[in-house]
Short mmCIF file of C-alpha atoms in Angstrom, two decimals:
data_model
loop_
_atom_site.label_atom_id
_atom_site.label_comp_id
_atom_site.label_asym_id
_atom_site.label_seq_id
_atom_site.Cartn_x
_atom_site.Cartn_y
_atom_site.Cartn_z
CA UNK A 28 -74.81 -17.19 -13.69
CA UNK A 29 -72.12 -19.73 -12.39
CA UNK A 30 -69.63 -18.80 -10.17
CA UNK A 31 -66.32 -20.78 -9.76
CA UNK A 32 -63.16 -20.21 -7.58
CA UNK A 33 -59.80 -21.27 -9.09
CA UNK A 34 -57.24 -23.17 -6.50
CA UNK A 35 -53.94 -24.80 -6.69
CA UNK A 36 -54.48 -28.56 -5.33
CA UNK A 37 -50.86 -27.90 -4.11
CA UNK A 38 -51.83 -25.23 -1.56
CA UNK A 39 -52.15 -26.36 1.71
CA UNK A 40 -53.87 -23.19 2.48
CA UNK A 41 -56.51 -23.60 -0.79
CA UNK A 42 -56.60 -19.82 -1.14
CA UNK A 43 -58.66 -18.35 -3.88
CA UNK A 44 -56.32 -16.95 -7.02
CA UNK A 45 -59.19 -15.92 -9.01
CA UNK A 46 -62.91 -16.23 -9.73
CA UNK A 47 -64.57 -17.26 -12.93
CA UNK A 48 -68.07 -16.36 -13.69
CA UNK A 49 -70.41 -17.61 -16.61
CA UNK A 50 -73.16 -16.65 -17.92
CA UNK A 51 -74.83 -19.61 -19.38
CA UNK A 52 -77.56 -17.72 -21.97
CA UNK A 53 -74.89 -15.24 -23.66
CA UNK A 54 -71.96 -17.72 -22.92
CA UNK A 55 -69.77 -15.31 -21.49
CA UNK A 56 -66.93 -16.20 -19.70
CA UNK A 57 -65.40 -13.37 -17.04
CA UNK A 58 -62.59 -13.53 -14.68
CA UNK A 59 -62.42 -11.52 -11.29
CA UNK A 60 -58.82 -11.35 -9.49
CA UNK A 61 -58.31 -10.95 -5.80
CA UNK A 62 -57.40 -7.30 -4.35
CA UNK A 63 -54.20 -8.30 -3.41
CA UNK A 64 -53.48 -11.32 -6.03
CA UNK A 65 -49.84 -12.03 -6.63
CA UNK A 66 -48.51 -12.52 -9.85
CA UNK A 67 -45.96 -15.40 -9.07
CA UNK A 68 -49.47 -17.56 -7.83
CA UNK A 69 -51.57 -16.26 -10.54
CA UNK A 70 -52.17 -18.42 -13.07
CA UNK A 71 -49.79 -17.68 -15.92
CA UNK A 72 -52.49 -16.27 -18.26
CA UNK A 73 -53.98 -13.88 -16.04
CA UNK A 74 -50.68 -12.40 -14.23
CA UNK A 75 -50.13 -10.12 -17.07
CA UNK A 76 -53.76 -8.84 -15.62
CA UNK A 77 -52.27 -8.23 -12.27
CA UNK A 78 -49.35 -6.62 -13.15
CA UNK A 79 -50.74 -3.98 -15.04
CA UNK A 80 -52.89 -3.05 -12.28
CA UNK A 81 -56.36 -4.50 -13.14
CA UNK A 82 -58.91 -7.07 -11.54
CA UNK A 83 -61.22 -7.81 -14.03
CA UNK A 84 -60.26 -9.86 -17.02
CA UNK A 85 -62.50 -9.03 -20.45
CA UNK A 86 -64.33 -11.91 -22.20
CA UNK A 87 -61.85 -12.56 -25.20
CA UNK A 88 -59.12 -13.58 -22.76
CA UNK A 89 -61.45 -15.09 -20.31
CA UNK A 90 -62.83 -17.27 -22.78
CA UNK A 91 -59.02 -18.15 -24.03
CA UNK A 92 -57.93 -18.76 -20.46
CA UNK A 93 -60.85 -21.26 -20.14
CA UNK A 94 -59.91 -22.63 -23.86
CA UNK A 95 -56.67 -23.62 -22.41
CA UNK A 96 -58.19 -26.04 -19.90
CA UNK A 97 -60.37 -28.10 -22.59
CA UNK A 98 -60.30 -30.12 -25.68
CA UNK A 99 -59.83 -28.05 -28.81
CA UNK A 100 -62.67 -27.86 -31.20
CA UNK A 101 -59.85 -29.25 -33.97
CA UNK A 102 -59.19 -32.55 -31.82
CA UNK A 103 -59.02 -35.41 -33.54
CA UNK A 104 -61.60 -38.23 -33.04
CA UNK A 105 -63.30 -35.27 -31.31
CA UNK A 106 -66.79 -37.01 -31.59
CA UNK A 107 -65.82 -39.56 -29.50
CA UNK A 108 -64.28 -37.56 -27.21
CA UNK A 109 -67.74 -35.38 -27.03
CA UNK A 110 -69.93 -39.32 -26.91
CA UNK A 111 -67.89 -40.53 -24.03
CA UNK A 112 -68.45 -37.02 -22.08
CA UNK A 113 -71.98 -37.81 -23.12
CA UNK A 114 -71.93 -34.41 -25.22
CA UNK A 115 -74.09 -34.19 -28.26
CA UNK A 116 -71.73 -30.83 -29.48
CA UNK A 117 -68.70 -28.86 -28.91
CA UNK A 118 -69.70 -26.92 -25.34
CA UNK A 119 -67.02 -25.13 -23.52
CA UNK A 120 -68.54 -24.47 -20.53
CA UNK A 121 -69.59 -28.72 -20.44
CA UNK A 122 -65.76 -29.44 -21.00
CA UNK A 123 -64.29 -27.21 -18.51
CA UNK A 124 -67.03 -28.57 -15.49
CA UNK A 125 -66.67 -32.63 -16.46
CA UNK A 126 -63.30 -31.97 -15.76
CA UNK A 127 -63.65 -29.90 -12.90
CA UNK A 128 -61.37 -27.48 -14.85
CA UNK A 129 -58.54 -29.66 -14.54
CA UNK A 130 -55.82 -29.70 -17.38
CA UNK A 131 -52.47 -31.64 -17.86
CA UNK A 132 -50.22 -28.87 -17.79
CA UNK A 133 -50.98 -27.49 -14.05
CA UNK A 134 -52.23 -27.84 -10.64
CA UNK A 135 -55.54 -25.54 -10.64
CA UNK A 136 -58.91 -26.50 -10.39
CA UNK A 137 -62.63 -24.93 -10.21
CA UNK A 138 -64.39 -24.89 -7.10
CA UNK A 139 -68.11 -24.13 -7.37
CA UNK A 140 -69.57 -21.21 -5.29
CA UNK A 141 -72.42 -19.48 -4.51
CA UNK A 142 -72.73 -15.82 -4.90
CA UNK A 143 -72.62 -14.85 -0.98
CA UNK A 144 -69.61 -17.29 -1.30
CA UNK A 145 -67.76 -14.47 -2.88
CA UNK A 146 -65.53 -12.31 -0.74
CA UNK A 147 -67.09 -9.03 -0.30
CA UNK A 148 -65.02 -6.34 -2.03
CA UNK A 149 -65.79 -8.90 -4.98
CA UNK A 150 -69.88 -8.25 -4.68
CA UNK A 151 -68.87 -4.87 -4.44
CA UNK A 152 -67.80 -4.60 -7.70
CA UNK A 153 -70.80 -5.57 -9.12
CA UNK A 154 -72.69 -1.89 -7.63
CA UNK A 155 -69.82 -0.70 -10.76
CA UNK A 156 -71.48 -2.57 -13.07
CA UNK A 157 -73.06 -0.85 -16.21
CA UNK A 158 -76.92 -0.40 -16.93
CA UNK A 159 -77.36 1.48 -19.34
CA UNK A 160 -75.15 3.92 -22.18
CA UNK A 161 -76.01 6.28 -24.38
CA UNK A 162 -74.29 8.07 -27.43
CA UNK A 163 -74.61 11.70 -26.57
CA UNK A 164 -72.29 12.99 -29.58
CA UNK A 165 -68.72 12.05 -31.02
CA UNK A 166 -66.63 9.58 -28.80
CA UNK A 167 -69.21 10.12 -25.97
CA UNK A 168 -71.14 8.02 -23.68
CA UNK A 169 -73.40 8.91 -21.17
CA UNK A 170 -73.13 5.52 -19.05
CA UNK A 171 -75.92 4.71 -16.02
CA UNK A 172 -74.02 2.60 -13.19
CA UNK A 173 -75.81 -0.10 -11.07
CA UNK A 174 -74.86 2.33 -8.22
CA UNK A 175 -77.43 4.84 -9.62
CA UNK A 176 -74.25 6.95 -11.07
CA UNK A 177 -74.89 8.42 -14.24
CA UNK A 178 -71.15 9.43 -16.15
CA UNK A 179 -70.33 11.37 -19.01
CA UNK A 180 -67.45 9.66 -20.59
CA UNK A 181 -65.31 11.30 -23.37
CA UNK A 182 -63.43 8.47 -25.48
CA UNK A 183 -61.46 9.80 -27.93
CA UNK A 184 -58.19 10.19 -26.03
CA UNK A 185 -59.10 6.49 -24.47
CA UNK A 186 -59.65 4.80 -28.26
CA UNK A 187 -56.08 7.03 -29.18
CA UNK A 188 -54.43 5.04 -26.55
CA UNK A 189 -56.23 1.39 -27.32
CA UNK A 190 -55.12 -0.12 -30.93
CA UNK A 191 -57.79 -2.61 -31.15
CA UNK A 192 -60.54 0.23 -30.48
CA UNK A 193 -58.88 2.67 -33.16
CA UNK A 194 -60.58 1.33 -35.79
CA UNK A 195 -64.15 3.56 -33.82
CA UNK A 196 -61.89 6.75 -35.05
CA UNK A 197 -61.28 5.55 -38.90
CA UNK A 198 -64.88 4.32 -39.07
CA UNK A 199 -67.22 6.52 -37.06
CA UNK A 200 -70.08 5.13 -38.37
CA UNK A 201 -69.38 1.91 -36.06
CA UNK A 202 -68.89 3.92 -32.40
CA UNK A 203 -73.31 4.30 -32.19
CA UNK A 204 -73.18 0.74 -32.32
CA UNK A 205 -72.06 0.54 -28.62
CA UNK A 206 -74.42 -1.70 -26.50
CA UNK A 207 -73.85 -3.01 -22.40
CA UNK A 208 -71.45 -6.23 -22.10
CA UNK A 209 -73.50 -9.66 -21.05
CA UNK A 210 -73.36 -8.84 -16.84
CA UNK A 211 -72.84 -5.40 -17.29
CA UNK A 212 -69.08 -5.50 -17.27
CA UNK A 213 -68.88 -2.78 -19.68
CA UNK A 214 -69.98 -1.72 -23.02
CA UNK A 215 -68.76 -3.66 -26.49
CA UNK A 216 -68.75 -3.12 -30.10
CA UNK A 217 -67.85 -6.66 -30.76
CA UNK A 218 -65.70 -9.52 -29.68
CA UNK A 219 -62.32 -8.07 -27.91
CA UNK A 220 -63.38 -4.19 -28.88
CA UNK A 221 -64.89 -3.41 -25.25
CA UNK A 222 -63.79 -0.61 -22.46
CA UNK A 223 -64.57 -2.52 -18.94
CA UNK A 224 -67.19 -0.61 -16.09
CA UNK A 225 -63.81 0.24 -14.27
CA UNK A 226 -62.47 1.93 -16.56
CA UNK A 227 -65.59 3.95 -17.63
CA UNK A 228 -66.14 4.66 -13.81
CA UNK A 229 -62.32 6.04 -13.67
CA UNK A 230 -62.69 8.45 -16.48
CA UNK A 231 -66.23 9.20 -16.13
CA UNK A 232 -67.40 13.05 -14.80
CA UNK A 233 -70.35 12.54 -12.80
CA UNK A 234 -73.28 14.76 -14.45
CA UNK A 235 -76.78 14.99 -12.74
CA UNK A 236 -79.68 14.49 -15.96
CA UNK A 237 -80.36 17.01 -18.02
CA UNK A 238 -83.59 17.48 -19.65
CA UNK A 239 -82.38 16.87 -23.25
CA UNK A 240 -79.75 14.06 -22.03
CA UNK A 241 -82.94 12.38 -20.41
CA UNK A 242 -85.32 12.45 -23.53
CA UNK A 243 -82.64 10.73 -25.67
CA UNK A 244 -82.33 8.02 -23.11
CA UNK A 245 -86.30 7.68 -23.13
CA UNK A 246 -85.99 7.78 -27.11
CA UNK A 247 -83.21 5.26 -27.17
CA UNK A 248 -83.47 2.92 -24.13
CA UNK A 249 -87.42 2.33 -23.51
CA UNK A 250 -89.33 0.07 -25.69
CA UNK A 251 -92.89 -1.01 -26.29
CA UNK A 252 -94.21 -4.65 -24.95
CA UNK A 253 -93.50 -6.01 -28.95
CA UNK A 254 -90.01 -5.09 -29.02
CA UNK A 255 -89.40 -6.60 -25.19
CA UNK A 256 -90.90 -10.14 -26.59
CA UNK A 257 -88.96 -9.79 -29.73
CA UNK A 258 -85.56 -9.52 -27.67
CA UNK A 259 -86.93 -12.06 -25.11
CA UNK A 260 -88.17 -14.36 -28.41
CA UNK A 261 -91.23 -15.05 -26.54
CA UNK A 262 -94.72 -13.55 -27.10
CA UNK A 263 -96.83 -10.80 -25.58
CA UNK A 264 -98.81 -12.91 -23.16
CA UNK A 265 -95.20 -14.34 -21.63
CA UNK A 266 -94.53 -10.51 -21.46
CA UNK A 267 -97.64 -9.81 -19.82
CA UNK A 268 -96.96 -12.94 -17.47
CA UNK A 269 -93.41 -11.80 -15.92
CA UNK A 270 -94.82 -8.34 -15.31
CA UNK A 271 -97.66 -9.51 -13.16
CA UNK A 272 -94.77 -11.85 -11.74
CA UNK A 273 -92.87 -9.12 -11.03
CA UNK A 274 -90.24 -10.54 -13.49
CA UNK A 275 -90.31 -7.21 -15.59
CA UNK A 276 -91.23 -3.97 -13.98
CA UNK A 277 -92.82 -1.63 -16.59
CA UNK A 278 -91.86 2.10 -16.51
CA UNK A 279 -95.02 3.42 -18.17
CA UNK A 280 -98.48 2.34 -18.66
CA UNK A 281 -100.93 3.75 -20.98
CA UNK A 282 -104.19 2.53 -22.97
CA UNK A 283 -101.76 1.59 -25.95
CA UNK A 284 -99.78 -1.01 -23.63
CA UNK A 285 -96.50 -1.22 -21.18
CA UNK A 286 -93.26 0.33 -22.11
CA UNK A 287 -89.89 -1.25 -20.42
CA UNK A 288 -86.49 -0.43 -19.81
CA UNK A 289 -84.42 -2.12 -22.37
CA UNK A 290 -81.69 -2.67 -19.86
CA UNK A 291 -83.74 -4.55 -18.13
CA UNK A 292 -85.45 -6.80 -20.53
CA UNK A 293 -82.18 -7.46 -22.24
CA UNK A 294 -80.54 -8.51 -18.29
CA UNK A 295 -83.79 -10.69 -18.47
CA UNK A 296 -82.39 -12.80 -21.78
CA UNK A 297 -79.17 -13.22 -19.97
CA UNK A 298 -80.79 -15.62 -16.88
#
């Protein structure tokens, strides 16, 4: 994961307006925004964010906001463009760095950070962040927080409300397909059809584990040693080598072989 700040050159005071993260393996782009950000220093993409109240800023407009600082994939004489960045392809995240995420029509800039860099009511948004769902019936999620939270979450009103998630109420075959965002900043159907941790945390009811709640989870979120190489593409013995790294922490052993938590093999593919 990279972490950026954005700044105005202009401020004297170089305060932080925002904070980009990326994560390089499922080239995701996310945007965090300050507490107490104000709209009229925001940049102009991501005020609309503030003034409706929330701080983090999905991957669809992420990725735009970041689109809007680069070369366009359409750009004529774009392979020279890419030779004399000494680019072999099209690579957002390689645009927006060479340039220090500079553009012509504005003052900001990236400033590269590490993550105890971050202020901390940023870190602690990332205790919010999801681990795990599960489909426990029609429009409902049973979501595991990294805080150790487990929330029942009842959608339907929530995907009523949202136009570009109605589509999960005219096709219901689609809402099973519901998997954790790259990062864990929510869950995701597909590209710009996603409900962010904080809002799952807001409309959540806490719910301690119930037995049959539990053996779903076990049915649907642990998986044998094969399918854990198959989502890593890597083979057994690799498998077998970040376990007795301590890379992969196996939840069950038995004479047959290791069984994982699929959240955790699939936060794995993300590094």
């Amino acid at each position: 994961m990279k972490i950026f700040a954005v700044r105005d050159e202009t401020d004297v005071g170089q305060k932080d307006l925002a904070y980009l993260f990326y994560y390089e393996t499922g080239k995701k782009f996310y945007i965090e925004l300050p507490d107490h950000a104000d709209p009229w220093e925001t940049p102009l993409l991501l005020s609309s964010f503030v003034k409706r109240g929330e701080k983090t800023v999905n991957p669809y407009w992420s990725r735009v906001w970041v689109q809007q600082r680069i070369v366009p994939p359409d750009r004529q004489n774009l392979a020279y463009i890419l030779r004399d960045n000494g680019l072999a392809e099209y690579d957002e995240f390689a645009l927006l760095t060479i340039a220090g995420g500079r553009c012509a029509q504005d003052d900001y800039y990236l400033l590269s950070l590490g993550e105890n860099d971050l202020p901390e009511y940023i870190r602690e948004r990332f205790c919010r962040r999801v681990e795990d769902v599960l489909v426990l019936g029609e429009y409902v999620l049973l979501v595991f927080f990294r805080n150790g939270l487990v929330k029942k979450c009842y959608l339907k009103k929530y995907l009523e409300d949202h136009r570009e998630l109605q589509i999960l109420l005219k096709k219901t075959e689609f809402f099973p397909h519901v998997h954790v965002m790259v990062g864990g900043y929510g869950v995701t159907w597909d590209e710009n059809r996603d409900i962010m941790d904080y809002a799952l945390y807001e409309m959540g009811e806490t719910v301690p584990l119930i037995t049959s709640d539990f053996r779903r989870f076990v049915e649907d979120c642990v998986i044998s040693a094969a399918q854990a190489a198959e989502i890593l593409g890597c083979s057994r013995q690799n498998i077998n080598d970040l376990t007795k790294r301590g890379k992969l922490h196996p939840v069950k052993n038995s004479e047959k072989g290791r069984f994982y938590l699929k959240s955790e093999v699939v936060k794995r593919s993300w590094q």
